Each structure stands twice: as C-alpha cells, then as structure tokens.
Amino acid sequence: MITVQGTGITVINSKESDYISLTDMAGYKDELEARVVVSNWMSTRFTLEFWGIWEQSSVCIFSKSGRYGGGIFAHKDIAFEFGSWLSAEFKLYLIKNLKQLR
C-alpha cells in the first residue's frame, strides 16, 4: 500500500511486476464513483490503442473480486498512463512513492 496525495493505493506484485489498483487511484477524483472514473478512462480511443500495443507482450490489466482489496489492477506502466489522465501532479507522486516502496 502506498499513499499518493492522501489517497491509499493498493500495489500487488505478481510475476515480478507491480500491479496498481486503478480503482484506488480513481478515488482521488471521485471516491464514491471510482469505477465510473476508471470506466470513462478505459473507453477513450487513446487508452484502447495503448493497451492493444502493450498487451502484445504481457497482460496489462485484471480485475480482483472482494469488498476489501478488490478492484481493477493494471501493470504499473498502464497505471502511470491512468495517473496522467487523472492529473500530471498525481502521476509524479505515484511514480515517486512507488520507487520508495521498492
């Protein structure tokens, strides 16, 4: 777990890669409708094109069920793009805090 601008964000390490909760990140914009924020981002043309290119080498996103710890998780490269969409400042602090975790 890392904290970025007051928002707690779950980080999972799987297959030697970090996966970051987009659902938690979206809480920065709208805590009550975080899934809507993620859905809006996922539906953009740029996002779909980026995923298509990225997934040629690896799985970039998955969903994990559960009331606590569940949500939509993305490889850190994808999460950084989502962070840019939320705000440039948020992305910068996300990268810095993730580096401190490792």
Short mmCIF file of C-alpha atoms in Angstrom, two decimals:
data_model
loop_
_atom_site.label_atom_id
_atom_site.label_comp_id
_atom_site.label_asym_id
_atom_site.label_seq_id
_atom_site.Cartn_x
_atom_site.Cartn_y
_atom_site.Cartn_z
CA MET A 1 0.00 0.00 0.00
CA ILE A 2 1.27 3.47 -0.90
CA THR A 3 -0.28 6.87 -0.30
CA VAL A 4 -0.44 9.45 -3.08
CA GLN A 5 -1.82 12.89 -2.28
CA GLY A 6 -3.83 11.48 0.62
CA THR A 7 -5.21 8.53 -1.36
CA GLY A 8 -4.34 4.98 -0.27
CA ILE A 9 -3.43 2.81 -3.25
CA THR A 10 -3.01 -0.97 -3.22
CA VAL A 11 0.03 -2.40 -5.02
CA ILE A 12 0.28 -6.12 -5.81
CA ASN A 13 3.44 -7.83 -7.01
CA SER A 14 2.68 -10.62 -9.45
CA LYS A 15 5.06 -12.40 -11.82
CA GLU A 16 7.83 -9.99 -10.80
CA SER A 17 5.82 -6.92 -11.88
CA ASP A 18 3.91 -4.32 -9.90
CA TYR A 19 0.16 -4.04 -10.48
CA ILE A 20 -1.55 -0.96 -9.10
CA SER A 21 -5.22 -0.54 -8.21
CA LEU A 22 -6.84 1.81 -10.71
CA THR A 23 -9.96 1.73 -8.54
CA ASP A 24 -7.99 3.15 -5.59
CA MET A 25 -6.34 5.73 -7.84
CA ALA A 26 -9.73 6.83 -9.19
CA GLY A 27 -10.78 7.59 -5.61
CA TYR A 28 -8.53 10.65 -5.91
CA LYS A 29 -11.05 12.11 -8.40
CA ASP A 30 -14.32 10.69 -7.08
CA GLU A 31 -14.30 8.41 -4.06
CA LEU A 32 -17.95 7.37 -4.43
CA GLU A 33 -17.87 6.71 -8.18
CA ALA A 34 -14.32 5.40 -8.65
CA ARG A 35 -15.41 2.63 -11.01
CA VAL A 36 -17.14 5.19 -13.25
CA VAL A 37 -13.90 7.20 -13.42
CA VAL A 38 -11.97 4.08 -14.46
CA SER A 39 -14.67 3.14 -16.98
CA ASN A 40 -14.56 6.60 -18.57
CA TRP A 41 -10.79 6.37 -18.97
CA MET A 42 -10.98 2.83 -20.36
CA SER A 43 -13.39 3.91 -23.08
CA THR A 44 -11.09 6.51 -24.65
CA ARG A 45 -9.55 5.72 -28.02
CA PHE A 46 -6.03 6.51 -26.79
CA THR A 47 -6.37 4.05 -23.90
CA LEU A 48 -7.61 1.25 -26.14
CA GLU A 49 -4.80 1.82 -28.64
CA PHE A 50 -2.19 1.91 -25.84
CA TRP A 51 -3.49 -1.37 -24.36
CA GLY A 52 -3.52 -3.05 -27.74
CA ILE A 53 0.15 -2.28 -28.26
CA TRP A 54 1.15 -3.04 -24.65
CA GLU A 55 -0.68 -6.37 -24.41
CA GLN A 56 1.31 -7.81 -27.31
CA SER A 57 3.99 -8.61 -24.72
CA SER A 58 2.11 -9.16 -21.43
CA VAL A 59 -1.16 -8.93 -19.53
CA CYS A 60 -1.70 -5.34 -18.53
CA ILE A 61 -4.97 -5.31 -16.57
CA PHE A 62 -7.10 -7.63 -14.45
CA SER A 63 -9.99 -7.50 -12.02
CA LYS A 64 -9.85 -8.87 -8.48
CA SER A 65 -13.05 -9.51 -6.56
CA GLY A 66 -13.62 -8.73 -2.93
CA ARG A 67 -15.02 -5.96 -0.80
CA TYR A 68 -11.60 -5.08 0.62
CA GLY A 69 -8.61 -5.36 -1.66
CA GLY A 70 -10.69 -5.95 -4.77
CA GLY A 71 -10.86 -3.73 -7.82
CA ILE A 72 -9.28 -3.15 -11.18
CA PHE A 73 -5.50 -3.58 -11.24
CA ALA A 74 -3.13 -2.57 -14.01
CA HIS A 75 0.56 -3.04 -14.68
CA LYS A 76 2.46 -0.01 -13.41
CA ASP A 77 3.08 1.23 -16.98
CA ILE A 78 -0.68 1.36 -17.59
CA ALA A 79 -1.32 2.80 -14.11
CA PHE A 80 1.10 5.64 -14.88
CA GLU A 81 -0.92 6.48 -18.00
CA PHE A 82 -4.10 6.48 -15.92
CA GLY A 83 -2.34 8.72 -13.39
CA SER A 84 -1.55 11.18 -16.20
CA TRP A 85 -5.22 11.21 -17.14
CA LEU A 86 -6.15 11.99 -13.52
CA SER A 87 -3.50 14.74 -13.20
CA ALA A 88 0.16 15.23 -14.02
CA GLU A 89 0.91 16.01 -10.37
CA PHE A 90 -0.79 12.78 -9.24
CA LYS A 91 1.30 10.74 -11.72
CA LEU A 92 4.53 12.31 -10.49
CA TYR A 93 3.78 11.47 -6.84
CA LEU A 94 2.63 7.97 -7.81
CA ILE A 95 5.97 7.27 -9.50
CA LYS A 96 7.96 8.73 -6.58
CA ASN A 97 6.03 6.78 -3.94
CA LEU A 98 6.26 3.52 -5.89
CA LYS A 99 10.05 3.93 -6.18
CA GLN A 100 10.26 4.38 -2.40
CA LEU A 101 8.28 1.15 -1.92
CA ARG A 102 10.98 -0.81 -3.78
#
